[in-house]
Short mmCIF file of C-alpha atoms in Angstrom, two decimals:
data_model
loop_
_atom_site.label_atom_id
_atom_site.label_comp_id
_atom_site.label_asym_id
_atom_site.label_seq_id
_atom_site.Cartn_x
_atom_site.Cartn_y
_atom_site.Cartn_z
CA UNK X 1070 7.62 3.77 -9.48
CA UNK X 1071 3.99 5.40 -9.63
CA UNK X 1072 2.39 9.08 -9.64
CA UNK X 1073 0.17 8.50 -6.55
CA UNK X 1074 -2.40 11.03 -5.58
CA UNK X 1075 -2.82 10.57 -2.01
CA UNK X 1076 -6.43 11.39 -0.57
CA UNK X 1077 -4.99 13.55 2.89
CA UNK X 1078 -7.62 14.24 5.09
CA UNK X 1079 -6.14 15.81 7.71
CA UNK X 1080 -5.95 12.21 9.74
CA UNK X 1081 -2.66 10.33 10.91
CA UNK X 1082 -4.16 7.32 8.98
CA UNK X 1083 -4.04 8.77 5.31
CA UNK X 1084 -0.63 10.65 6.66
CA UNK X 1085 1.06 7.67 6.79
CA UNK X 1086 -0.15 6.39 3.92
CA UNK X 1087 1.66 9.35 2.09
CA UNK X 1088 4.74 9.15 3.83
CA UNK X 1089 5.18 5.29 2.99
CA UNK X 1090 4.21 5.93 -0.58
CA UNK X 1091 7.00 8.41 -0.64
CA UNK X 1092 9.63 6.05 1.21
CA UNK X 1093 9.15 3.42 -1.11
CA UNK X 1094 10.48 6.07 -3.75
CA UNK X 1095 6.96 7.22 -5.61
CA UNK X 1096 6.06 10.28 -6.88
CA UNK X 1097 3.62 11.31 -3.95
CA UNK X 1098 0.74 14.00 -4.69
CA UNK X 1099 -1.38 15.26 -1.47
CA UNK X 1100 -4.87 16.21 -2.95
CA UNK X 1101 -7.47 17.46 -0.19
CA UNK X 1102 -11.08 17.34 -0.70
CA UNK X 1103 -13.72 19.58 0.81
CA UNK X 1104 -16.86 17.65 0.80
CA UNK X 1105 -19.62 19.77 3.32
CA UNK X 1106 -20.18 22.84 4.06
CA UNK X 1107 -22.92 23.21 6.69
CA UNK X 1108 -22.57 22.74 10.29
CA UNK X 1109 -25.93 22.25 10.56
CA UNK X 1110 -26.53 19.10 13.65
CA UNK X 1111 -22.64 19.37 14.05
CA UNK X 1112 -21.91 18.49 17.37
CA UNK X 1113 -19.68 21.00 19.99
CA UNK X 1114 -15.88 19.68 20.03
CA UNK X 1115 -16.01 18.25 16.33
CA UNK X 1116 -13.16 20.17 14.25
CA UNK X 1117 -14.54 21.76 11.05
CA UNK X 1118 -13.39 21.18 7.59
CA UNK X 1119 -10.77 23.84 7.50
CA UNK X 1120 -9.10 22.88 10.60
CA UNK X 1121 -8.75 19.24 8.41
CA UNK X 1122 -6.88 21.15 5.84
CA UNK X 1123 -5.01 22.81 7.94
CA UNK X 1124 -3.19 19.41 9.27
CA UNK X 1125 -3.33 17.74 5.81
CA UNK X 1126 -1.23 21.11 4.39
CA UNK X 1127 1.06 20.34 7.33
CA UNK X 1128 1.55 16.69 6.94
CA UNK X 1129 2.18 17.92 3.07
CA UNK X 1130 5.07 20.46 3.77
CA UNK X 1131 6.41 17.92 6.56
CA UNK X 1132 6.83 15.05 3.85
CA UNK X 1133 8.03 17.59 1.06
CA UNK X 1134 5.36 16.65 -1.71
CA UNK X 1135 3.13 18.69 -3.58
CA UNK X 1136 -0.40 19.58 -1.46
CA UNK X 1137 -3.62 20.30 -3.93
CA UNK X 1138 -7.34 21.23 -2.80
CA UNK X 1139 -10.56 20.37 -4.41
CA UNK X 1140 -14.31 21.09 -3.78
CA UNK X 1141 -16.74 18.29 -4.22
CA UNK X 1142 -19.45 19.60 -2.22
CA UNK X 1143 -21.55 19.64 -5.24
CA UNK X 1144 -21.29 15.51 -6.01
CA UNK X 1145 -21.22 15.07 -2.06
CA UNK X 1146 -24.32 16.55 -1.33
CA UNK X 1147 -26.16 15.17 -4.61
CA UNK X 1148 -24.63 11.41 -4.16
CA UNK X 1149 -24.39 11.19 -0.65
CA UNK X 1150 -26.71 13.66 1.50
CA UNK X 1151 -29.10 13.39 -0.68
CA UNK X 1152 -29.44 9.78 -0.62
CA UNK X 1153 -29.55 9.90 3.17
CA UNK X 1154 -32.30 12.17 3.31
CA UNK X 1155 -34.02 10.09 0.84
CA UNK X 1156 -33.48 6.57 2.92
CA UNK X 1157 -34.82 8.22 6.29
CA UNK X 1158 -37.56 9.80 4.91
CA UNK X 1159 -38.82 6.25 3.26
CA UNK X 1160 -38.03 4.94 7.00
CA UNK X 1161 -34.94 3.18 6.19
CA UNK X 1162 -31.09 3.58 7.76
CA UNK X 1163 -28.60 3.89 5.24
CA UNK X 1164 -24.69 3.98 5.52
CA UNK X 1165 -23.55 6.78 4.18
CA UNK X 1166 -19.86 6.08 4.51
CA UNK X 1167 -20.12 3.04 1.70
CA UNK X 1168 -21.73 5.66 -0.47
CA UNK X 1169 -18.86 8.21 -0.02
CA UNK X 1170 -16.42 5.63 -0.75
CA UNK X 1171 -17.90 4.33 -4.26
CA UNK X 1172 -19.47 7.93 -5.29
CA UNK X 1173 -16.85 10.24 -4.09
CA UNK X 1174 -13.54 9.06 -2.98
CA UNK X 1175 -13.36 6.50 -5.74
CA UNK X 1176 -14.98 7.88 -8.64
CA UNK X 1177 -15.06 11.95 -8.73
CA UNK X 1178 -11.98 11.94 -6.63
CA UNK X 1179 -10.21 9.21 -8.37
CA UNK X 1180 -11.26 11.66 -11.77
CA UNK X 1181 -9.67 14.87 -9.96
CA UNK X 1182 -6.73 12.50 -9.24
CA UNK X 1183 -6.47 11.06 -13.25
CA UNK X 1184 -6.73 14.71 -14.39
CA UNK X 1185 -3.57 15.36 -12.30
CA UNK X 1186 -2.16 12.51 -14.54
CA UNK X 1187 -1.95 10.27 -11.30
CA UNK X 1188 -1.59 6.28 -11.38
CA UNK X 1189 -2.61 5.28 -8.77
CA UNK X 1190 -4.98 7.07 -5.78
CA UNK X 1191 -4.30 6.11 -2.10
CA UNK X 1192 -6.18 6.26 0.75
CA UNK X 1193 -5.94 5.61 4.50
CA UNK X 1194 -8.44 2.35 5.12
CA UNK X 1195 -7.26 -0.56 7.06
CA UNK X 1196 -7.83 -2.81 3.80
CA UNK X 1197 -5.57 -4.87 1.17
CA UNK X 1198 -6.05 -5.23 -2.47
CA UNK X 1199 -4.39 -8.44 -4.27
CA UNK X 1200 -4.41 -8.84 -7.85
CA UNK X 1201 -4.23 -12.44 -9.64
CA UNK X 1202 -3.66 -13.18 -12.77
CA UNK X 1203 -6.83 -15.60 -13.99
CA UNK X 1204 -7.03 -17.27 -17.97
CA UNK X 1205 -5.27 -14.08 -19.22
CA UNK X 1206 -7.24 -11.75 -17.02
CA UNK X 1207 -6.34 -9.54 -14.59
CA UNK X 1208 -8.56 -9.69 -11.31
CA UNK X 1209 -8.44 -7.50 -8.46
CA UNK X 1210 -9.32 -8.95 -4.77
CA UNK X 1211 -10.65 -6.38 -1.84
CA UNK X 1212 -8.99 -8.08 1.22
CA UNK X 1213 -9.72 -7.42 5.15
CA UNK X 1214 -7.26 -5.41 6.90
CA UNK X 1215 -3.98 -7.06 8.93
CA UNK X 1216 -5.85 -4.92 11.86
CA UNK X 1217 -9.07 -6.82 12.65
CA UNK X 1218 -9.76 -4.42 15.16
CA UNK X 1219 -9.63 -1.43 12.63
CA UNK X 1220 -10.41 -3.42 9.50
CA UNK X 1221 -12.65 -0.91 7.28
CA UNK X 1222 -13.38 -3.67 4.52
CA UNK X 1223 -16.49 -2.87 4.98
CA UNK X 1224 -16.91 0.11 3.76
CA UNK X 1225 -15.67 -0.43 0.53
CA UNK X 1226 -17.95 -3.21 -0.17
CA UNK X 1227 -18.85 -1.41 -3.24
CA UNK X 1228 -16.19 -1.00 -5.15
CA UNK X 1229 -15.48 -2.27 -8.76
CA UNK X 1230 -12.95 -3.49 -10.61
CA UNK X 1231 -12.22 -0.64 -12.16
CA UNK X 1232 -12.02 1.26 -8.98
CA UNK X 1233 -9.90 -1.35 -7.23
CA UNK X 1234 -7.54 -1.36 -10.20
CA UNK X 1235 -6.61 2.36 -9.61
CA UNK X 1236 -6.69 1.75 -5.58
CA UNK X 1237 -4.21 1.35 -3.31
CA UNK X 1238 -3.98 1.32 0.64
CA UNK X 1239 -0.48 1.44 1.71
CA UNK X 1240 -1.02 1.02 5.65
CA UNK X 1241 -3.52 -2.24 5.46
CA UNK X 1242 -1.09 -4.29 6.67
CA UNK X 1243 -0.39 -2.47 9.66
CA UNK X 1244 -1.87 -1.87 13.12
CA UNK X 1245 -3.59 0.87 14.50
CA UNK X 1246 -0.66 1.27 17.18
CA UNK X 1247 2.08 0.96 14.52
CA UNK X 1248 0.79 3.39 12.08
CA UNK X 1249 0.50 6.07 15.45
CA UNK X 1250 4.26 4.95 16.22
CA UNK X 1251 5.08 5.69 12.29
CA UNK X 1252 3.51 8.98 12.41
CA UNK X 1253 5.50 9.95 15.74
CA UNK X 1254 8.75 9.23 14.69
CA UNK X 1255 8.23 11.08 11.29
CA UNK X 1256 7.12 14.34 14.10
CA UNK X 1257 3.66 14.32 11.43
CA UNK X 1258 1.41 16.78 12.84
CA UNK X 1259 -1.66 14.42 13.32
CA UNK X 1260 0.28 12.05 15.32
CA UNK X 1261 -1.92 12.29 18.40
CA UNK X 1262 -5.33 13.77 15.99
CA UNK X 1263 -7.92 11.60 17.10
CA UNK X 1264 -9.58 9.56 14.69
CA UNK X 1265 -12.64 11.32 13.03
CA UNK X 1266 -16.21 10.10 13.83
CA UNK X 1267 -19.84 9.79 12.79
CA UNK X 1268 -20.99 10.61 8.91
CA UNK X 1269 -18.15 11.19 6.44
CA UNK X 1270 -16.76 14.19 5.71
CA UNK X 1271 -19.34 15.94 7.76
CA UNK X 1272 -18.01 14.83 12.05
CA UNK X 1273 -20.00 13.53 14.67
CA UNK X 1274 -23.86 15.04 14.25
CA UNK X 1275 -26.72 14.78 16.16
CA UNK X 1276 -29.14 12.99 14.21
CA UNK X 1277 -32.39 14.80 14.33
CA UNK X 1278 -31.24 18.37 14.10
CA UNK X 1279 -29.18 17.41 11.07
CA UNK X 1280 -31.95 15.65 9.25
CA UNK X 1281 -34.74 18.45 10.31
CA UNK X 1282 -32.80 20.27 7.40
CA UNK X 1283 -35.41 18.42 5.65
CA UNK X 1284 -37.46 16.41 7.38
CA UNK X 1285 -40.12 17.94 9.60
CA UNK X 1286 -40.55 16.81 13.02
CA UNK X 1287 -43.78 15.83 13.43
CA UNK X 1288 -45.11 14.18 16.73
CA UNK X 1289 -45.69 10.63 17.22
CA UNK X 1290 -46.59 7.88 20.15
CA UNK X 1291 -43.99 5.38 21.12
CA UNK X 1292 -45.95 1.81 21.72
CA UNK X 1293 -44.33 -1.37 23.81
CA UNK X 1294 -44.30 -4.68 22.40
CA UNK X 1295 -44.29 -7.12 25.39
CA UNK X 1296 -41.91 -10.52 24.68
CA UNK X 1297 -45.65 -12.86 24.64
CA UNK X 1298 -46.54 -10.46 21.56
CA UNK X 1299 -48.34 -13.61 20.02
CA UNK X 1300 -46.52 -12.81 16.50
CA UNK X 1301 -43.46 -14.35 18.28
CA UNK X 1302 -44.93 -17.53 18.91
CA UNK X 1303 -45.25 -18.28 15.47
CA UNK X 1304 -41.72 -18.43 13.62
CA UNK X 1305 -41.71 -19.44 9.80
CA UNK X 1306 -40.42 -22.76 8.72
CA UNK X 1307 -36.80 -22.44 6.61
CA UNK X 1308 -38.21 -23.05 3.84
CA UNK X 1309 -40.49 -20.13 3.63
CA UNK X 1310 -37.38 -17.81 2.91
CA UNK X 1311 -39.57 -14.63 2.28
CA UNK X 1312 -41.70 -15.14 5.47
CA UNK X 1313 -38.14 -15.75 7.42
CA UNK X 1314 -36.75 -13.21 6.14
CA UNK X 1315 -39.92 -10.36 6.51
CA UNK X 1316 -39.63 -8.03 9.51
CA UNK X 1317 -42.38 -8.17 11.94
CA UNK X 1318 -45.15 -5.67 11.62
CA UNK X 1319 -47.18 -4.45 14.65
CA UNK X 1320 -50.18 -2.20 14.89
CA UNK X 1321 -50.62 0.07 17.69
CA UNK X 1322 -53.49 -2.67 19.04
CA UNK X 1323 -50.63 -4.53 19.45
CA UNK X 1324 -48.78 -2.60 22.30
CA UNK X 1325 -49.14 0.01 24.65
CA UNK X 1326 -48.71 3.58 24.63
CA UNK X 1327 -46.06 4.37 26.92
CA UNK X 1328 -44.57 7.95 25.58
CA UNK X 1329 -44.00 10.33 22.35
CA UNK X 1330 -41.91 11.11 19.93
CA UNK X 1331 -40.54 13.80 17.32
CA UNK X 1332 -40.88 11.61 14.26
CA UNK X 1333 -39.86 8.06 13.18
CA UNK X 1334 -37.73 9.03 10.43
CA UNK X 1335 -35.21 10.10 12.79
CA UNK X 1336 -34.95 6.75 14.55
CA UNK X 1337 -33.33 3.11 13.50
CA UNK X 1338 -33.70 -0.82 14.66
CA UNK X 1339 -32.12 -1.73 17.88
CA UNK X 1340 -31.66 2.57 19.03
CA UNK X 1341 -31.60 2.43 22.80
CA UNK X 1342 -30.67 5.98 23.17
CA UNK X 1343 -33.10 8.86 22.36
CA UNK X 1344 -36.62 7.76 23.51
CA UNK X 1345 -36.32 9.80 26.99
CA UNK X 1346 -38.30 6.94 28.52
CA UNK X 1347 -36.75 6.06 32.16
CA UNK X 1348 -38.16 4.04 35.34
CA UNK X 1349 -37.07 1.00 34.02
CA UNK X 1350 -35.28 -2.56 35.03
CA UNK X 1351 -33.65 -3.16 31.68
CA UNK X 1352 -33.80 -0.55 28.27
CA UNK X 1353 -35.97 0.05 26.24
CA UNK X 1354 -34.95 -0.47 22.60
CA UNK X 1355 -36.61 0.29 18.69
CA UNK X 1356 -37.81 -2.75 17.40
CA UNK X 1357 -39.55 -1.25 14.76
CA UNK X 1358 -40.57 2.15 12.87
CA UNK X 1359 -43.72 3.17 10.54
CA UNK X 1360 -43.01 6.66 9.24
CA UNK X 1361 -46.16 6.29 7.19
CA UNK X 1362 -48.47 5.73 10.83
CA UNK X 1363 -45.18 7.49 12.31
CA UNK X 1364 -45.34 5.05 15.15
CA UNK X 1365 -42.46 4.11 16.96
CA UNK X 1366 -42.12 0.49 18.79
CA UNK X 1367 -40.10 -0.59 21.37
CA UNK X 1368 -39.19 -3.52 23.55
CA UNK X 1369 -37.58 -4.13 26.79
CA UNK X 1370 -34.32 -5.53 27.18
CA UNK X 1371 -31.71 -6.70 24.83
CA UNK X 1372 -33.27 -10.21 24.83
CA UNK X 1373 -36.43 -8.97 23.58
CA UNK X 1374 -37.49 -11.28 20.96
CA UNK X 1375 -38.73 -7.78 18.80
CA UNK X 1376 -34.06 -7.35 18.10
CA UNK X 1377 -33.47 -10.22 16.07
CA UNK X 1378 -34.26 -12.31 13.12
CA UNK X 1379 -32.62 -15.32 11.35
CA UNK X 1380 -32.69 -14.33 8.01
CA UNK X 1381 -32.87 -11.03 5.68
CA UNK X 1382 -33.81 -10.00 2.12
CA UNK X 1383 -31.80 -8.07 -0.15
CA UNK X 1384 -32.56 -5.62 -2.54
CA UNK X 1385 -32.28 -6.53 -6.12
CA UNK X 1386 -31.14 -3.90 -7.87
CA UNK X 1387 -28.25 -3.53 -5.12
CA UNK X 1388 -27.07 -6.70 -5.34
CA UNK X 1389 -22.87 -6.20 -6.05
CA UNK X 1390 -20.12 -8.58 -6.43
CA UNK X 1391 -16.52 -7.25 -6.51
CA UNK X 1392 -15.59 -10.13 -9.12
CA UNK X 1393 -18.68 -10.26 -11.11
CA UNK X 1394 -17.90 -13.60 -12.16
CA UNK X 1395 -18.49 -14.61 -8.65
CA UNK X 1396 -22.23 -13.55 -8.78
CA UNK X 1397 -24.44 -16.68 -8.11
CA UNK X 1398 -27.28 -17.72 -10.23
CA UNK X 1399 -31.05 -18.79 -9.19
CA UNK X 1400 -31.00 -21.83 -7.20
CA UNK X 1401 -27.56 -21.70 -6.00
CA UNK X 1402 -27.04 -21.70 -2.38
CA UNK X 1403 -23.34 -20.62 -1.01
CA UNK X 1404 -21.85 -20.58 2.83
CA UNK X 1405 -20.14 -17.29 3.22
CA UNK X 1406 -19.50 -15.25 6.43
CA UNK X 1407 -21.75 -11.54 6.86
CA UNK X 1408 -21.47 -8.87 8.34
CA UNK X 1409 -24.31 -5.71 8.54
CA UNK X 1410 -22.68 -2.82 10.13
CA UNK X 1411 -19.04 -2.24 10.55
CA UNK X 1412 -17.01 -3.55 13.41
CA UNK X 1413 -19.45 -6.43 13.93
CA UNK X 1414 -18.22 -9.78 13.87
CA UNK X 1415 -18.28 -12.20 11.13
CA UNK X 1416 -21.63 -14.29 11.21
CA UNK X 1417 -21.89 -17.54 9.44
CA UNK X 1418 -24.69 -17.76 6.80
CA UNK X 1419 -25.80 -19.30 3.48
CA UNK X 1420 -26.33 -16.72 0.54
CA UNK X 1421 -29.18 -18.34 -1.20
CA UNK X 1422 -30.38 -17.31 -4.58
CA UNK X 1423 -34.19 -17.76 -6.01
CA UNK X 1424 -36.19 -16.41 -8.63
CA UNK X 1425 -37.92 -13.88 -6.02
CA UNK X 1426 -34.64 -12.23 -4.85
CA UNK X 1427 -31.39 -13.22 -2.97
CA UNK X 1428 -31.91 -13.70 0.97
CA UNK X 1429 -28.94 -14.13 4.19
CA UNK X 1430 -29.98 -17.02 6.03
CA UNK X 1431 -28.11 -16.80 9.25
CA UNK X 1432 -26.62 -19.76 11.83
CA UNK X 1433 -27.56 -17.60 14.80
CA UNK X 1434 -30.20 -14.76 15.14
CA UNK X 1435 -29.23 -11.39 13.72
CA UNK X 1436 -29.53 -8.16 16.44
CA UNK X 1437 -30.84 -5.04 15.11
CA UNK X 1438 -31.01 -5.74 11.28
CA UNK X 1439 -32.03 -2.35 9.51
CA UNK X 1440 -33.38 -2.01 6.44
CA UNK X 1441 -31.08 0.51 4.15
CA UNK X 1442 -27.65 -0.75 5.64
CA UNK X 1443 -24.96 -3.13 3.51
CA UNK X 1444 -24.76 -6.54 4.46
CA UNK X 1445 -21.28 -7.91 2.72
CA UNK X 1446 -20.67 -11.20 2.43
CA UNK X 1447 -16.36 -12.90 2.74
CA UNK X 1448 -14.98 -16.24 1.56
CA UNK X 1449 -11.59 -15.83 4.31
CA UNK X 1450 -10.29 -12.70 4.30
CA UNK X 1451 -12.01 -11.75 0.84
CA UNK X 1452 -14.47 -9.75 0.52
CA UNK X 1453 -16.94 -11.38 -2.36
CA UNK X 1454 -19.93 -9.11 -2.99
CA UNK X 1455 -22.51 -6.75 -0.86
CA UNK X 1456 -26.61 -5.84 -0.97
CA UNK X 1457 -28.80 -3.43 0.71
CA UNK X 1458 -31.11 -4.90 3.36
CA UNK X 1459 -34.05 -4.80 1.39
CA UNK X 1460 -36.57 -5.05 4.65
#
């Protein structure tokens, strides 16, 4: 048996992750981590951090294992906020939850945790690892969780070897309902704690007034593109990737003035909600964003031809595989499925690798793809490698 340093965050998921540790007869350490400070955006009803420690010191006592605390607000806000602020203000919609997971729960927690002389660090995702044994080497496989309805795969799509070798995640073979039942019949204290939302270690936010911490609002005209926008009529070939693959960019010429705004940064591809714009048959949704013009456009309906493309370009210099001997090389071409934001279902696509970059090129039209997010690519239930949408 292990020393596992169990990441409690005050949640039934990462409870139950502690208690099964412990049943299967390890040496079980609770380590909390304070992450944020400011309640700045936080929305009414969220609980604050110390009402997460609170529960996690409960859970701790109720299981009989040792309960430790540690600030990271420092690393959070450098690796994490930072970076947000950063994406938005360049007009691009990151996911901060991957970045927690590889910068902070998995790297300067998983330090705290080795410091404490720990094995092992466990968390609460609906995920499986499996490790193989490959021509003397040890690999390590990031699997989708027996839950598909909970499976957070996702946002671990940038993990490492390293970092899976030290992970584990004792409830992803279980379901949602059975992990609550678990928790109930142990009398845990965050049997019936709802499940946290919105940005990671800092709740459910509204958008704006959180990112006005450092991004003025500044006034800006919301333009409709009509579905007979003449760009439409004119789709790239397949074998122009990097034409496929490029967003659409309008000009104000283009579309109509039909309302303001406080600022483009604050808004993302396929937003419905937000543009105070009523009066009309169907919504109105962002199909695009210039912070630079800070012009916002929209189209109506959730046909609107403005929502979806076929194909998408990744950034270079993001491009990870959890296996890097997986990685493809230029002029490879590989069928994988993709996802590009969590809970969405698995879309069928070729990863295909040239000299100017790797691109997605999907079966069926992609809704609402936003530069900044992860798009991570599985062969099954494996999940191979990830990018940031580049554009």
């Amino acid at each position: 048996m292990a020393r596992v340093v169990v990441g409690l965050s005050g949640g039934v998921d990462s409870s139950v992750a502690a208690y099964l540790l412990k049943q299967q007869g390890h040496e079980v350490i609770g380590l909390f981590m304070r992450n944020w400070h400011d309640t700045t955006g936080t929305l009414e009803g969220d609980c604050p951090w110390y009402d997460d420690q609170v529960f996690a010191e409960l859970v701790a006592k109720k299981l009989d294992i040792p309960f430790r605390f540690v600030d990271l607000s420092e690393e959070y806000r450098h690796r994490v906020v930072d970076y947000m602020f950063a994406e938005y203000q360049a007009g691009r919609t990151p996911n901060p939850d991957v970045l927690c997971n590889r910068e902070i729960k998995f790297d300067v927690f998983l330090k705290e945790a080795l410091k404490m002389g720990a094995e092992y660090v466990a968390t609460g995702h609906y995920c499986r690892k499996q490790t193989i044994e490959k021509e003397g080497k040890t690999i390590y496989k990031l699997l989708a969780g027996a839950d598909k309805n909970k499976d957070q795969s996702y946002f671990l799509c940038q993990l490492t070897q390293e970092q899976l070798r030290y992970a584990m995640f004792p409830i992803g073979d279980l379901l949602k309902p059975e992990v609550r039942r678990i928790a109930e019949e142990q009398k845990l204290a965050t049997a019936k704690r709802k499940d946290s939302q919105g940005i990671c270690f800092v709740g459910k936010v509204d958008l704006p007034v959180f990112l006005q911490q450092q991004i003025a609002p500044k006034q800006g005209n919301i333009h409709e593109i009509l579905p007979s926008w003449r760009g439409y009529a004119t789709e790239p070939a397949e074998e122009d990737l990097m034409a496929l693959a490029a967003p659409k960019r309008y000009t104000v010429r283009d579309g109509k003035k039909i309302g303001v705004h406080n600022g483009a940064h604050f808004y993302t591809i396929g937003q419905r909600k937000g543009l105070g714009i009523g009066g009309r048959k169907e919504s109105l949704f962002i199909i695009a964003t210039d912070v630079k013009e800070n012009v916002i456009y929209v189209g109506e309906g959730d046909s609107h031809p403005g929502l979806y493309r076929c194909a998408l370009r990744l950034q270079s210099e993001a491009l990870h595989w959890v296996n890097p001997e997986d990685a493809m090389q230029v002029g490879e071409r590989r069928a994988f499925d993709v996802r590009i934001r969590y809970r969405q279902p698995l879309q069928r696509a070729e990863l295909i690798c040239r000299e100017d970059g790797m691109y997605i090129l999907f079966e069926e039209p992609q809704r609402g793809i936003a530069a900044g997010q992860f798009a991570a690519w599985y062969s099954g239930e494996e999940l191979v490698g990830s990018g940031v949408i580049e554009a």
